């Protein structure tokens, strides 16, 4: 953590950056699960690469900005479902989202990141690796009715992670929409999206079927407690299809507390659950508000460049 703080202090010209989204953290947890053989190398993409970047400027000027996120997470129980071993598992995600704003509220975005496991050595002998690279185009449609804003995005994902290479992934294309309704101190967000994935082959070497298509819906409620302090809850059901038509269902549940320390730095703490929507019997639903064996705690530091 000292290294993280030193890195943040060394960055010039920083401004407040919004929090990263729950999908990013869930993707990091999935990398840890894969290390223990608890999941295949199923590739997922973000709902919206720029969903947590700054609002686009109102004028027609060009602007280059970026958000640097340093995320540290830990399982809450030994041998939990998101652990890479029998003990506790700690991991980190270092991610940079860059945005080039264009006239008419258009923006081009890109995503780079590195995931690191602190507690265990992965099967390939490493302790982490690059995440998949993202490239996107976003259009903010503005306020369509009072207090309701809409935006849409087209995102491309490229297989720069070891897991995607091993799964034979070539690329992924995602189309997403987001509605944002502000009522006093509340912010209600709805974000459906669909992603089409492309692979060299249908089945991986371990016999697991690759996912061809997935549908996700972001449901989020934010509450502004003070000008600096906010709390949020997000729920993301995900339904996917393999190339042979079999289906998979999972969900992401995130509770978060955000604090804006200054115009140069913000932090967040939270609880994230990334789990199958069904129990092992394949019949009973697995939805829960909190499960220590399926939940990870995390701490974020965020800056903008």
Short mmCIF file of C-alpha atoms in Angstrom, two decimals:
data_model
loop_
_atom_site.label_atom_id
_atom_site.label_comp_id
_atom_site.label_asym_id
_atom_site.label_seq_id
_atom_site.Cartn_x
_atom_site.Cartn_y
_atom_site.Cartn_z
CA UNK A 1 0.00 0.00 0.00
CA UNK A 2 2.96 2.35 0.68
CA UNK A 3 4.10 1.81 -2.91
CA UNK A 4 0.62 2.70 -4.15
CA UNK A 5 0.53 5.92 -2.17
CA UNK A 6 3.98 6.92 -3.41
CA UNK A 7 2.90 6.32 -7.01
CA UNK A 8 -0.16 8.51 -6.58
CA UNK A 9 1.81 11.31 -4.97
CA UNK A 10 4.30 11.26 -7.86
CA UNK A 11 1.71 11.84 -10.57
CA UNK A 12 1.51 15.49 -11.71
CA UNK A 13 -1.61 17.49 -12.43
CA UNK A 14 -4.13 15.05 -10.92
CA UNK A 15 -7.86 15.65 -10.54
CA UNK A 16 -10.68 13.69 -8.95
CA UNK A 17 -11.55 10.46 -10.78
CA UNK A 18 -14.78 8.47 -10.44
CA UNK A 19 -14.80 4.95 -9.02
CA UNK A 20 -14.14 1.84 -11.16
CA UNK A 21 -17.09 -0.41 -11.85
CA UNK A 22 -18.01 -3.75 -10.32
CA UNK A 23 -17.35 -5.69 -13.52
CA UNK A 24 -13.66 -4.77 -13.43
CA UNK A 25 -13.28 -6.17 -9.93
CA UNK A 26 -15.29 -9.28 -10.77
CA UNK A 27 -13.03 -9.94 -13.76
CA UNK A 28 -10.01 -9.81 -11.43
CA UNK A 29 -11.66 -12.26 -9.05
CA UNK A 30 -12.33 -14.61 -11.96
CA UNK A 31 -8.63 -14.63 -12.83
CA UNK A 32 -7.93 -15.87 -9.29
CA UNK A 33 -10.61 -18.56 -9.58
CA UNK A 34 -9.05 -19.78 -12.82
CA UNK A 35 -5.68 -20.17 -11.06
CA UNK A 36 -7.21 -22.81 -8.82
CA UNK A 37 -9.03 -24.57 -11.63
CA UNK A 38 -12.46 -23.58 -10.31
CA UNK A 39 -13.46 -21.91 -13.56
CA UNK A 40 -12.58 -22.40 -17.20
CA UNK A 41 -11.06 -19.61 -19.24
CA UNK A 42 -14.36 -17.98 -20.13
CA UNK A 43 -13.76 -14.51 -21.50
CA UNK A 44 -15.90 -11.62 -20.34
CA UNK A 45 -15.94 -7.99 -21.46
CA UNK A 46 -17.00 -4.82 -19.72
CA UNK A 47 -20.52 -3.46 -19.81
CA UNK A 48 -19.20 -0.04 -20.73
CA UNK A 49 -15.51 0.84 -20.82
CA UNK A 50 -16.19 4.47 -19.90
CA UNK A 51 -19.13 4.00 -17.54
CA UNK A 52 -17.11 5.49 -14.66
CA UNK A 53 -15.09 8.10 -16.53
CA UNK A 54 -15.80 11.80 -16.22
CA UNK A 55 -18.88 13.29 -17.84
CA UNK A 56 -18.15 14.50 -21.35
CA UNK A 57 -17.51 18.24 -21.71
CA UNK A 58 -20.43 20.40 -22.76
CA UNK A 59 -18.43 22.50 -25.24
CA UNK A 60 -17.03 21.43 -28.60
CA UNK A 61 -13.36 21.46 -27.59
CA UNK A 62 -11.14 18.40 -27.87
CA UNK A 63 -9.89 16.96 -24.61
CA UNK A 64 -7.63 14.09 -23.57
CA UNK A 65 -8.09 12.70 -20.07
CA UNK A 66 -7.47 9.50 -18.17
CA UNK A 67 -8.39 7.64 -15.01
CA UNK A 68 -5.84 5.58 -13.09
CA UNK A 69 -7.32 2.97 -10.73
CA UNK A 70 -5.36 0.95 -8.17
CA UNK A 71 -7.58 -1.75 -6.72
CA UNK A 72 -6.67 -4.15 -3.90
CA UNK A 73 -9.06 -6.96 -2.90
CA UNK A 74 -9.11 -9.87 -0.48
CA UNK A 75 -11.34 -12.86 0.17
CA UNK A 76 -13.17 -12.80 3.51
CA UNK A 77 -12.88 -16.51 4.35
CA UNK A 78 -10.11 -19.12 3.95
CA UNK A 79 -10.62 -21.26 0.86
CA UNK A 80 -13.47 -19.07 -0.41
CA UNK A 81 -14.87 -19.59 -3.90
CA UNK A 82 -12.77 -16.69 -5.22
CA UNK A 83 -9.57 -17.84 -3.51
CA UNK A 84 -6.59 -19.27 -5.36
CA UNK A 85 -5.87 -21.71 -2.54
CA UNK A 86 -6.95 -22.96 0.86
CA UNK A 87 -6.12 -19.74 2.67
CA UNK A 88 -7.04 -16.12 2.11
CA UNK A 89 -6.34 -14.62 -1.31
CA UNK A 90 -5.22 -11.04 -1.94
CA UNK A 91 -4.99 -9.54 -5.41
CA UNK A 92 -4.56 -6.24 -7.19
CA UNK A 93 -5.77 -4.58 -10.38
CA UNK A 94 -3.88 -1.65 -11.92
CA UNK A 95 -5.90 -0.11 -14.71
CA UNK A 96 -5.70 2.97 -16.93
CA UNK A 97 -8.71 4.26 -18.89
CA UNK A 98 -7.94 7.03 -21.38
CA UNK A 99 -10.60 9.14 -23.09
CA UNK A 100 -10.36 11.51 -26.04
CA UNK A 101 -13.46 13.72 -26.06
CA UNK A 102 -14.78 14.95 -29.41
CA UNK A 103 -17.40 17.52 -30.47
CA UNK A 104 -21.10 16.64 -30.22
CA UNK A 105 -20.44 14.63 -27.03
CA UNK A 106 -18.61 11.82 -28.76
CA UNK A 107 -15.59 10.18 -27.15
CA UNK A 108 -12.99 7.54 -28.00
CA UNK A 109 -11.76 5.43 -25.09
CA UNK A 110 -9.12 2.82 -24.46
CA UNK A 111 -8.34 0.50 -21.54
CA UNK A 112 -5.08 -1.04 -20.34
CA UNK A 113 -4.52 -3.01 -17.16
CA UNK A 114 -2.51 -5.51 -15.18
CA UNK A 115 -3.85 -8.03 -12.66
CA UNK A 116 -1.63 -9.37 -9.87
CA UNK A 117 -2.06 -12.15 -7.30
CA UNK A 118 -0.23 -11.44 -4.04
CA UNK A 119 -0.87 -14.68 -2.13
CA UNK A 120 -0.09 -17.49 -4.58
CA UNK A 121 1.96 -18.34 -7.64
CA UNK A 122 -0.23 -19.06 -10.67
CA UNK A 123 0.06 -22.39 -12.55
CA UNK A 124 2.25 -20.80 -15.25
CA UNK A 125 4.78 -19.74 -12.59
CA UNK A 126 3.83 -16.04 -12.70
CA UNK A 127 2.00 -13.88 -10.20
CA UNK A 128 -0.18 -11.99 -12.69
CA UNK A 129 -0.57 -10.71 -16.21
CA UNK A 130 -2.10 -8.12 -18.49
CA UNK A 131 -5.88 -7.92 -18.82
CA UNK A 132 -7.58 -7.71 -22.21
CA UNK A 133 -7.25 -4.39 -24.02
CA UNK A 134 -10.37 -2.37 -24.72
CA UNK A 135 -11.22 0.25 -27.34
CA UNK A 136 -14.56 2.04 -27.46
CA UNK A 137 -16.68 4.81 -28.92
CA UNK A 138 -19.26 6.54 -26.71
CA UNK A 139 -22.05 9.00 -27.50
CA UNK A 140 -23.74 11.03 -24.75
CA UNK A 141 -27.24 11.96 -25.92
CA UNK A 142 -27.78 14.43 -23.11
CA UNK A 143 -30.94 15.11 -21.11
CA UNK A 144 -33.83 13.58 -23.06
CA UNK A 145 -36.35 14.53 -20.36
CA UNK A 146 -35.89 16.40 -17.10
CA UNK A 147 -33.16 14.78 -14.96
CA UNK A 148 -32.83 11.76 -17.31
CA UNK A 149 -29.68 11.41 -19.42
CA UNK A 150 -28.94 8.72 -22.02
CA UNK A 151 -25.72 7.44 -23.58
CA UNK A 152 -24.64 4.57 -25.82
CA UNK A 153 -21.35 2.83 -26.54
CA UNK A 154 -19.69 0.45 -28.98
CA UNK A 155 -16.77 -1.45 -27.47
CA UNK A 156 -14.07 -3.74 -28.87
CA UNK A 157 -12.02 -6.13 -26.75
CA UNK A 158 -8.69 -7.57 -27.87
CA UNK A 159 -7.13 -10.74 -26.35
CA UNK A 160 -4.00 -9.44 -24.64
CA UNK A 161 -4.43 -11.63 -21.53
CA UNK A 162 -2.92 -15.11 -21.24
CA UNK A 163 -6.34 -16.62 -20.48
CA UNK A 164 -7.90 -15.24 -23.66
CA UNK A 165 -4.99 -16.53 -25.74
CA UNK A 166 -5.38 -19.98 -24.22
CA UNK A 167 -9.13 -19.90 -24.89
CA UNK A 168 -8.48 -19.04 -28.54
CA UNK A 169 -10.31 -15.73 -28.35
CA UNK A 170 -9.80 -13.44 -31.34
CA UNK A 171 -11.95 -10.43 -30.34
CA UNK A 172 -15.24 -9.31 -28.81
CA UNK A 173 -17.73 -6.61 -29.80
CA UNK A 174 -20.13 -5.05 -27.31
CA UNK A 175 -23.06 -2.66 -27.69
CA UNK A 176 -24.36 -0.91 -24.58
CA UNK A 177 -26.83 1.73 -23.46
CA UNK A 178 -27.09 3.64 -20.20
CA UNK A 179 -29.84 5.74 -18.65
CA UNK A 180 -29.07 7.96 -15.68
CA UNK A 181 -31.94 9.41 -13.63
CA UNK A 182 -31.07 11.98 -10.95
CA UNK A 183 -33.63 12.71 -8.22
CA UNK A 184 -32.31 15.05 -5.53
CA UNK A 185 -29.42 13.15 -3.89
CA UNK A 186 -30.23 9.85 -5.61
CA UNK A 187 -28.81 8.59 -8.90
CA UNK A 188 -30.55 5.63 -10.60
CA UNK A 189 -28.59 3.92 -13.40
CA UNK A 190 -29.81 1.28 -15.85
CA UNK A 191 -27.31 -0.16 -18.34
CA UNK A 192 -28.17 -3.10 -20.60
CA UNK A 193 -25.56 -4.45 -23.04
CA UNK A 194 -24.87 -7.36 -25.37
CA UNK A 195 -21.46 -8.79 -26.28
CA UNK A 196 -20.54 -11.04 -29.20
CA UNK A 197 -17.30 -13.01 -28.82
CA UNK A 198 -15.18 -14.61 -31.54
CA UNK A 199 -12.91 -17.63 -30.97
CA UNK A 200 -10.68 -19.84 -33.10
CA UNK A 201 -12.37 -22.94 -31.72
CA UNK A 202 -15.52 -23.90 -29.84
CA UNK A 203 -13.99 -26.01 -27.05
CA UNK A 204 -10.91 -25.25 -24.98
CA UNK A 205 -8.13 -27.75 -24.27
CA UNK A 206 -9.65 -28.49 -20.87
CA UNK A 207 -12.98 -29.41 -22.48
CA UNK A 208 -14.82 -26.26 -21.43
CA UNK A 209 -17.07 -24.66 -24.04
CA UNK A 210 -16.27 -21.09 -25.04
CA UNK A 211 -18.95 -18.44 -24.66
CA UNK A 212 -20.26 -16.99 -27.91
CA UNK A 213 -22.65 -14.31 -26.63
CA UNK A 214 -23.61 -12.67 -23.32
CA UNK A 215 -26.24 -10.20 -22.12
CA UNK A 216 -25.75 -8.04 -19.03
CA UNK A 217 -27.90 -5.50 -17.21
CA UNK A 218 -26.42 -2.98 -14.80
CA UNK A 219 -28.78 -1.82 -12.04
CA UNK A 220 -27.21 0.78 -9.77
CA UNK A 221 -28.38 3.20 -7.07
CA UNK A 222 -26.06 5.95 -5.79
CA UNK A 223 -26.79 8.27 -2.87
CA UNK A 224 -24.84 11.46 -2.22
CA UNK A 225 -24.52 11.75 1.57
CA UNK A 226 -22.40 14.90 1.43
CA UNK A 227 -20.48 16.71 -1.28
CA UNK A 228 -17.56 14.33 -0.66
CA UNK A 229 -19.19 11.14 0.63
CA UNK A 230 -21.46 8.77 -1.36
CA UNK A 231 -22.74 5.20 -1.09
CA UNK A 232 -23.85 2.91 -3.91
CA UNK A 233 -25.28 -0.54 -4.60
CA UNK A 234 -25.10 -2.26 -7.98
CA UNK A 235 -26.55 -5.55 -9.21
CA UNK A 236 -25.53 -7.12 -12.54
CA UNK A 237 -27.20 -10.31 -13.82
CA UNK A 238 -25.31 -11.94 -16.70
CA UNK A 239 -26.77 -14.54 -19.08
CA UNK A 240 -24.49 -16.17 -21.66
CA UNK A 241 -24.65 -18.78 -24.43
CA UNK A 242 -21.90 -21.14 -25.57
CA UNK A 243 -21.34 -22.00 -29.23
CA UNK A 244 -23.41 -25.17 -28.75
CA UNK A 245 -26.35 -23.27 -27.27
CA UNK A 246 -25.93 -24.21 -23.60
CA UNK A 247 -26.56 -21.34 -21.17
CA UNK A 248 -24.84 -19.98 -18.09
CA UNK A 249 -26.11 -17.52 -15.50
CA UNK A 250 -24.20 -15.54 -12.93
CA UNK A 251 -24.51 -12.26 -11.06
CA UNK A 252 -22.38 -9.51 -9.56
CA UNK A 253 -23.45 -7.64 -6.40
CA UNK A 254 -21.46 -4.65 -5.18
CA UNK A 255 -21.77 -2.44 -2.08
CA UNK A 256 -19.48 0.59 -2.05
CA UNK A 257 -18.60 3.64 0.04
CA UNK A 258 -16.78 6.46 -1.79
CA UNK A 259 -14.97 9.44 -0.35
CA UNK A 260 -13.49 12.34 -2.30
CA UNK A 261 -10.43 13.33 -0.32
CA UNK A 262 -9.61 16.33 -2.51
CA UNK A 263 -9.64 17.38 -6.13
CA UNK A 264 -6.59 15.15 -6.65
CA UNK A 265 -7.54 11.91 -4.95
CA UNK A 266 -10.51 9.69 -4.03
CA UNK A 267 -10.84 6.36 -2.29
CA UNK A 268 -13.46 3.62 -2.02
CA UNK A 269 -14.09 0.55 0.11
CA UNK A 270 -16.64 -2.13 -0.66
CA UNK A 271 -17.87 -5.70 -0.80
CA UNK A 272 -18.15 -7.57 -4.09
CA UNK A 273 -19.92 -10.87 -4.77
CA UNK A 274 -19.24 -12.63 -8.09
CA UNK A 275 -21.13 -15.93 -8.18
CA UNK A 276 -23.21 -18.35 -10.19
CA UNK A 277 -26.93 -17.61 -10.20
CA UNK A 278 -27.65 -21.29 -9.43
CA UNK A 279 -26.41 -23.57 -6.69
CA UNK A 280 -24.43 -26.74 -7.41
CA UNK A 281 -27.62 -28.76 -7.90
CA UNK A 282 -28.47 -26.57 -10.92
CA UNK A 283 -32.02 -26.00 -9.66
CA UNK A 284 -32.07 -23.69 -6.63
CA UNK A 285 -31.18 -20.02 -7.02
CA UNK A 286 -27.96 -18.79 -5.43
CA UNK A 287 -28.84 -15.09 -5.01
CA UNK A 288 -27.86 -13.69 -1.62
CA UNK A 289 -27.30 -10.25 -0.13
CA UNK A 290 -24.08 -11.44 1.51
CA UNK A 291 -22.13 -14.69 1.63
CA UNK A 292 -18.71 -14.68 3.25
CA UNK A 293 -17.56 -17.59 1.09
CA UNK A 294 -18.46 -15.80 -2.17
CA UNK A 295 -17.69 -12.18 -1.25
CA UNK A 296 -14.44 -10.22 -1.42
CA UNK A 297 -13.58 -6.93 0.24
CA UNK A 298 -11.70 -4.26 -1.67
CA UNK A 299 -10.00 -0.89 -1.33
CA UNK A 300 -9.48 1.54 -4.22
CA UNK A 301 -7.39 4.60 -4.87
CA UNK A 302 -8.31 6.61 -7.98
CA UNK A 303 -6.80 9.63 -9.71
CA UNK A 304 -7.31 11.34 -13.05
CA UNK A 305 -4.55 12.44 -15.38
#
